Coordinates of C-alpha atoms in Angstrom, one line a residue:
M2 CA 0.0 0.0 0.1
F3 CA 3.0 2.3 0.8
D4 CA 4.1 1.8 -2.9
Y5 CA 0.6 2.6 -4.1
L6 CA 0.6 5.5 -2.3
Q7 CA 4.0 7.0 -3.6
T8 CA 2.9 6.2 -7.2
T9 CA -0.3 8.2 -6.4
C10 CA 1.4 11.0 -5.2
K11 CA 3.7 11.3 -8.0
K12 CA 0.9 12.0 -10.3
Y13 CA -0.4 15.1 -8.6
K14 CA 1.6 18.1 -9.0
G15 CA 5.0 16.6 -9.0
M16 CA 4.8 15.5 -5.5
E17 CA 7.9 13.7 -4.4
V18 CA 8.4 10.4 -2.5
N19 CA 10.0 12.5 0.4
T20 CA 7.0 14.3 1.1
T21 CA 4.9 11.2 1.3
R22 CA 7.4 9.6 3.4
S23 CA 7.3 12.8 5.8
F24 CA 3.6 12.8 5.7
F25 CA 3.7 9.2 7.1
M26 CA 6.2 9.8 9.7
D27 CA 4.3 12.7 11.2
I28 CA 1.2 10.3 11.3
K29 CA 3.6 7.7 13.4
N30 CA 4.8 10.3 15.7
S31 CA 1.6 11.5 16.3
A32 CA 0.2 8.1 17.6
I33 CA 3.2 7.8 19.7
T34 CA 2.6 11.1 21.4
T35 CA -0.8 10.2 21.8
G36 CA 0.0 6.8 23.3
L37 CA 2.2 8.5 26.0
Y38 CA 0.0 11.2 26.9
Q39 CA -2.6 8.6 27.6
L40 CA 0.2 6.9 29.5
N41 CA 0.8 9.9 31.2
T42 CA -2.9 10.7 32.2
T43 CA -4.2 7.0 32.8
D44 CA -1.4 4.9 34.1
S45 CA -0.2 6.7 37.0
N46 CA 0.8 3.2 38.7
N47 CA 3.5 2.7 36.1
L48 CA 5.3 6.0 37.2
V49 CA 5.2 5.5 40.5
E50 CA 6.6 2.2 40.2
L51 CA 9.3 3.6 37.9
D52 CA 10.0 6.3 40.4
L53 CA 10.7 3.8 43.0
Q54 CA 12.7 1.6 40.8
N55 CA 14.8 4.8 39.7
F56 CA 15.1 5.6 43.3
L57 CA 16.3 2.0 44.3
D58 CA 18.9 1.6 41.6
N59 CA 20.3 4.9 41.2
E60 CA 19.7 7.6 44.1
I61 CA 20.5 5.4 47.3
P62 CA 23.9 6.8 47.5
V63 CA 23.3 10.5 47.2
T64 CA 20.2 10.0 49.5
S65 CA 22.4 8.5 52.4
I66 CA 24.9 11.2 52.0
L67 CA 22.5 14.2 52.1
S68 CA 20.7 12.7 55.0
V69 CA 24.0 12.4 57.2
L70 CA 24.9 16.0 56.2
S71 CA 21.4 17.3 56.9
L72 CA 21.6 15.5 60.5
L73 CA 25.4 16.8 60.9
G74 CA 24.4 20.2 59.8
V75 CA 21.7 20.5 62.0
L76 CA 23.3 19.6 65.0
G77 CA 26.2 21.4 64.4
N78 CA 24.8 24.6 63.5
L79 CA 22.7 24.5 66.5
H80 CA 25.7 24.3 68.6
A81 CA 27.5 27.2 66.5
I82 CA 24.1 29.3 67.2
V83 CA 24.6 28.6 70.7
I84 CA 28.1 28.9 71.2
F85 CA 29.0 32.1 68.9
R86 CA 26.6 33.9 71.0
R87 CA 29.1 33.5 74.1
Y88 CA 31.7 35.1 72.2
P89 CA 32.7 38.8 72.7
V90 CA 30.7 40.7 70.1
S91 CA 32.5 42.1 67.1
P92 CA 32.0 42.4 63.8
V93 CA 33.1 39.1 62.7
T94 CA 31.2 37.1 65.0
I95 CA 28.1 39.0 64.0
L96 CA 28.9 37.7 60.3
I97 CA 29.8 34.2 61.3
L98 CA 26.5 34.2 62.9
W99 CA 24.6 35.4 59.8
M100 CA 26.3 32.3 58.0
V101 CA 25.5 29.8 60.8
V102 CA 21.9 30.6 60.6
V103 CA 21.9 30.4 56.6
D104 CA 23.7 27.1 57.2
F105 CA 21.3 26.0 59.7
V106 CA 18.4 26.9 57.0
T107 CA 20.3 25.0 54.2
C108 CA 20.8 21.7 56.4
F109 CA 17.0 21.9 58.1
V110 CA 14.9 22.9 55.0
C111 CA 16.9 22.8 52.0
I112 CA 18.4 19.5 52.0
P113 CA 15.3 17.5 52.9
L114 CA 13.2 19.5 50.3
E115 CA 16.2 18.0 48.1
L116 CA 15.7 14.6 49.2
V117 CA 11.8 14.9 48.2
Q118 CA 12.9 15.9 44.6
I119 CA 15.2 12.9 44.5
R120 CA 12.5 10.6 45.5
F121 CA 9.8 11.6 43.4
K122 CA 11.7 12.6 40.2
Y123 CA 9.1 11.5 37.7
T124 CA 6.0 11.9 40.4
Y125 CA 6.7 15.5 42.1
P126 CA 3.9 16.6 44.3
S127 CA 4.1 20.3 43.6
N128 CA 5.0 22.9 41.0
V129 CA 4.8 25.7 44.0
L130 CA 7.3 23.3 45.9
C131 CA 9.6 22.8 43.0
K132 CA 9.7 26.7 42.8
F133 CA 10.4 27.4 46.7
T134 CA 13.0 24.5 46.6
R135 CA 15.2 25.8 43.8
F136 CA 14.7 29.7 45.3
L137 CA 15.7 28.5 48.8
T138 CA 18.4 26.8 47.5
N139 CA 19.9 29.4 45.3
Y140 CA 19.2 31.9 48.2
T141 CA 21.2 30.3 50.9
S142 CA 23.9 29.5 48.6
F143 CA 24.3 33.2 47.2
T144 CA 24.0 34.4 50.9
A145 CA 26.9 31.8 52.4
G146 CA 29.1 32.8 49.5
I147 CA 29.0 36.6 49.9
L148 CA 29.2 36.4 53.6
L149 CA 32.4 34.5 53.1
I150 CA 33.9 37.0 50.9
I151 CA 33.0 39.8 53.3
I152 CA 34.4 38.0 56.2
S153 CA 37.7 37.6 54.1
V154 CA 37.7 41.3 53.5
E155 CA 37.2 42.1 57.3
R156 CA 39.7 39.7 58.1
R157 CA 42.2 41.0 55.9
Q158 CA 41.7 44.7 57.3
K159 CA 42.0 43.5 60.7
I160 CA 45.1 41.6 60.3
C161 CA 46.9 43.4 57.4
A162 CA 45.7 47.1 58.2
P163 CA 44.8 47.3 61.7
F164 CA 45.3 51.0 61.6
Q165 CA 43.1 51.6 58.4
W166 CA 39.3 51.3 57.9
Q167 CA 37.7 48.8 60.1
L168 CA 34.2 47.2 60.0
S169 CA 32.0 48.4 63.0
L170 CA 29.5 46.3 64.7
E171 CA 26.7 48.8 63.3
R172 CA 28.1 48.4 59.6
A173 CA 28.4 44.5 60.0
K174 CA 24.7 44.5 61.2
I175 CA 23.7 46.7 58.3
L176 CA 25.9 44.7 55.8
G177 CA 24.2 41.3 57.0
I178 CA 20.7 42.5 56.3
I179 CA 21.8 44.0 52.9
V180 CA 23.0 40.7 51.8
I181 CA 20.1 39.0 52.7
I182 CA 17.9 41.3 50.7
V183 CA 20.3 41.4 47.6
C184 CA 20.5 37.7 47.8
A185 CA 16.7 37.2 47.7
F186 CA 16.3 39.5 44.7
M187 CA 19.4 37.5 43.0
S188 CA 17.3 34.2 43.7
I189 CA 14.0 35.5 42.1
P190 CA 14.8 34.2 38.5
S191 CA 15.0 30.8 39.8
I192 CA 11.2 30.9 40.2
F193 CA 10.6 31.4 36.5
L194 CA 13.1 29.0 35.2
Y195 CA 12.2 25.8 37.4
G196 CA 8.9 24.1 37.4
F197 CA 7.2 21.0 36.2
S198 CA 8.9 19.9 32.9
E199 CA 9.4 16.8 30.7
L200 CA 12.1 14.4 31.9
G201 CA 13.5 11.6 29.7
V202 CA 13.2 7.9 30.6
N203 CA 15.4 5.6 29.1
Y204 CA 16.0 8.4 26.5
A205 CA 12.8 7.8 24.7
E206 CA 9.5 8.5 26.3
T207 CA 8.7 11.7 28.3
F208 CA 6.6 12.5 31.5
D209 CA 5.5 16.1 32.5
K210 CA 6.0 15.6 36.3
G211 CA 9.7 16.6 36.9
C212 CA 11.1 19.4 38.7
T213 CA 13.7 21.0 36.2
F214 CA 14.2 23.7 33.9
L215 CA 10.9 24.5 32.4
K216 CA 10.2 23.3 28.7
G217 CA 11.7 25.5 26.1
K218 CA 14.8 26.5 28.6
Q219 CA 16.3 23.1 28.7
N220 CA 18.8 23.8 25.9
L221 CA 20.1 27.3 26.7
M222 CA 19.7 27.7 30.7
P223 CA 21.9 25.0 32.0
K224 CA 24.9 26.2 29.9
T225 CA 24.0 30.0 31.0
Y226 CA 23.7 28.7 34.7
A227 CA 26.9 26.8 34.5
I228 CA 28.9 30.2 32.9
L229 CA 27.3 32.4 35.8
V230 CA 28.1 30.1 38.6
L231 CA 31.6 29.6 37.2
V232 CA 32.2 33.7 36.8
I233 CA 30.9 34.1 40.4
C234 CA 32.8 31.4 41.8
L235 CA 36.1 32.7 40.2
I236 CA 35.3 36.4 41.3
G237 CA 34.8 35.2 44.8
F238 CA 37.6 32.8 45.0
C239 CA 40.1 35.6 43.7
I240 CA 38.8 38.1 46.4
C241 CA 39.2 35.4 49.3
A242 CA 42.5 34.2 47.7
V243 CA 44.0 37.4 47.8
A244 CA 42.9 38.4 51.2
Y245 CA 44.0 35.2 52.8
I246 CA 47.4 35.1 51.0
Q247 CA 47.9 38.4 52.3
I248 CA 46.9 37.4 55.8
V249 CA 49.1 34.4 55.9
N250 CA 52.0 36.6 55.0
V251 CA 51.3 38.8 57.9
I252 CA 50.7 35.9 60.4
R253 CA 54.1 34.3 59.5
K254 CA 55.8 38.1 60.0
Q255 CA 54.1 38.2 63.2
L256 CA 55.3 34.7 64.6
R257 CA 58.9 35.4 63.4
A258 CA 58.9 38.7 65.2
E259 CA 57.5 37.1 68.5
K260 CA 60.0 34.3 68.4
N261 CA 62.8 37.0 67.9
R262 CA 61.4 39.0 70.9
T263 CA 61.2 36.0 73.1
T264 CA 64.7 35.2 72.2
Q265 CA 66.1 38.6 72.8
Y266 CA 64.4 38.9 76.2
L267 CA 65.8 35.3 77.5
D268 CA 69.2 36.3 76.2
G269 CA 68.9 39.8 77.8
M270 CA 67.8 38.1 81.2
S271 CA 70.9 35.5 81.2
N272 CA 73.1 38.1 80.5
N273 CA 71.9 40.6 83.4
E274 CA 72.1 37.5 85.9
E275 CA 73.7 38.7 89.3
P276 CA 76.4 36.6 90.7
A277 CA 75.3 33.6 92.9
S278 CA 74.5 34.3 96.5
P279 CA 74.9 32.2 99.4
G280 CA 71.1 31.9 99.6
P281 CA 68.3 31.5 97.0
R282 CA 66.7 34.4 96.0
T283 CA 63.4 35.1 94.0
R284 CA 62.9 37.5 91.2
S285 CA 60.9 39.9 93.6
E286 CA 63.8 39.8 95.9
S287 CA 66.2 40.8 93.4
L288 CA 64.4 43.8 92.0
A289 CA 63.1 47.0 93.4
P290 CA 59.5 46.9 94.6
E291 CA 58.5 49.7 91.8
A292 CA 60.7 47.5 89.3
W293 CA 59.0 44.5 90.1
D294 CA 55.6 46.1 89.6
Q295 CA 56.6 47.3 86.3
F296 CA 58.1 44.0 85.3
T297 CA 55.0 42.0 86.2
S298 CA 52.7 44.7 84.3
T299 CA 54.6 44.5 81.2
I300 CA 54.7 40.5 81.4
Q301 CA 50.7 40.7 81.6
R302 CA 50.2 43.0 79.0
R303 CA 52.5 41.1 76.6
K304 CA 50.4 37.8 77.7
T305 CA 47.1 39.9 77.1
R306 CA 48.5 41.1 73.7
Q307 CA 49.7 37.6 72.6
K308 CA 46.4 35.9 73.7
R309 CA 44.5 38.4 71.6
Y310 CA 46.8 37.9 68.5
K311 CA 46.4 34.0 68.9
D312 CA 42.9 34.1 69.4
S313 CA 42.4 36.4 66.1
R314 CA 45.0 34.0 64.2
T315 CA 42.8 30.9 65.1
M316 CA 39.8 32.2 64.2
T317 CA 41.4 33.6 60.6
I318 CA 42.6 30.4 60.0
M319 CA 39.3 28.5 60.8
L320 CA 37.7 30.7 58.5
L321 CA 40.3 30.3 56.0
I322 CA 39.7 26.4 55.9
A323 CA 35.8 26.9 55.9
T324 CA 36.2 29.3 52.9
G325 CA 38.2 26.7 51.2
V326 CA 35.7 24.0 52.0
S327 CA 32.8 26.1 50.5
F328 CA 34.5 26.9 47.4
A329 CA 35.6 23.2 47.1
G330 CA 31.8 22.2 47.2
F331 CA 31.1 25.0 44.6
I332 CA 33.8 23.7 42.3
L333 CA 32.4 20.1 42.5
H334 CA 29.2 21.6 41.5
V335 CA 30.3 23.6 38.5
S336 CA 32.4 20.6 37.4
A337 CA 29.2 18.2 37.6
V338 CA 27.0 20.9 35.6
I339 CA 29.6 21.4 33.1
L340 CA 30.2 17.5 32.7
R341 CA 26.3 17.4 32.1
I342 CA 26.0 19.8 29.3
T343 CA 29.4 18.7 27.5
I344 CA 28.5 14.9 27.5
K345 CA 26.0 12.9 26.0
P346 CA 23.2 11.7 28.8
Y347 CA 23.7 8.1 28.0
A348 CA 27.4 8.6 28.8
L349 CA 26.7 9.5 32.6
E350 CA 24.5 6.1 32.8
G351 CA 27.3 4.4 34.3
V352 CA 28.5 7.0 37.1
R353 CA 25.0 8.6 37.5
S354 CA 25.2 7.8 41.4
I355 CA 28.7 9.9 41.3
Y356 CA 27.0 12.4 39.5
S357 CA 24.2 13.0 41.6
V358 CA 26.5 13.7 44.5
L359 CA 28.9 16.1 42.7
V360 CA 26.0 18.2 41.2
R361 CA 25.1 18.8 45.1
G362 CA 28.5 19.7 46.2
Y363 CA 27.1 23.0 47.4
Y364 CA 25.6 21.4 50.6
L365 CA 29.0 20.4 51.8
H366 CA 30.0 23.5 53.6
S367 CA 27.0 23.9 55.6
S368 CA 27.3 20.7 57.3
V369 CA 31.3 20.6 57.5
H370 CA 31.6 24.2 58.7
P371 CA 30.5 23.4 62.4
I372 CA 33.1 20.5 62.3
I373 CA 36.0 22.7 61.5
Y374 CA 34.9 25.5 64.1
F375 CA 35.2 22.3 66.9
I376 CA 38.5 21.2 65.5
V377 CA 40.2 24.2 65.0
D378 CA 39.1 26.7 67.6
Q379 CA 39.9 25.8 71.1
R380 CA 37.6 28.5 72.4
F381 CA 34.6 26.6 70.5
R382 CA 35.5 23.5 72.2
T383 CA 35.8 25.1 75.7
E384 CA 32.6 27.0 75.3
C385 CA 30.8 23.7 74.3
K386 CA 32.4 22.3 77.6
K387 CA 31.0 25.2 79.7
F388 CA 27.7 25.0 77.8
Y389 CA 27.2 21.1 78.5
R390 CA 28.8 21.7 82.3
S391 CA 25.8 24.2 82.9
I392 CA 23.1 22.1 81.7
V393 CA 24.4 19.1 83.6
M394 CA 24.4 21.6 86.9
A395 CA 21.0 22.8 86.1
C396 CA 19.5 19.5 85.7
S397 CA 21.3 18.1 89.0
V398 CA 20.1 21.1 90.8
S399 CA 16.2 20.7 89.5
K400 CA 16.4 17.1 90.5
K401 CA 17.3 18.1 94.0

């Protein structure tokens, strides 16, 4: 019959075989599309089973990792909120508290919402929830990144230029509010870019229940998004790298100078020793009262200054490590996005689980930051002990 139709079409106005073949291919595609639409609207059980099977086959590793990160992040950032409020109030502690709150929201809200999206890849429950998830994820990521950049600049001014312009408490509070507002506006486009859109199943069939880039934006938006995030990460990385390189150089010079002063002081004390007397003499006996008071006052001021420098250096090193972990997570995310847009989808089939973990690398910093605080900062550990000791004492008093 196909040959008969071809011969008939040639008799009318010089129509070619390609036109007829195209006509029948359109009919075939229309039939397939109609069948898929009926499957989408009538056979929801197939979608549920397909969703569960995809989750069991591919998403168990990323679900386990994100669940652990969420639990650690919620507990750790709750501790950080309590502990940093016990620190002396300063611009850097205010900025750190802003960042800790953002990290807590990420671990308590964003990661569970991401787990919902992973579990219900083809049967996502709500278009509004999809848009809200993407908005909040972008919002917390932008906010944490910008706060880290501001903290690096503040630390640079504090360590490298202590007699120049410094961030005050009022300016730190105002700056935190400005960052919150600006990042909210920066995240608004995600509401219009994400939503229910077609997702490929076995790279042949499609279902309109996925939370991803909206239809019509799948080809352009991933590349634009990857370029935008890459540019922002590079700018932020350059600012933080320059700031912390200068800070490390100054800290090295300070440590070297302190070592030289200590050596000179000990040499001077040894050269000024008096001849041995028949009986043992203490330092207070060998000096006049006025000289002894001046000596102890000088030693006390030096210890106070050294402790202040040490605390400042410790906090700076802690923030340097936290910044490095944050940018490492963003680099993993950008690398995964670039991999997705440069390689055919079927090429990722064998490493889909690894890709699912890497593409969500921006969640890493929110959970790891409290661990860095605890490991690096001795004051943080001390305050944790005091906090739990006070809880135990309060519980023991209430029992009595």
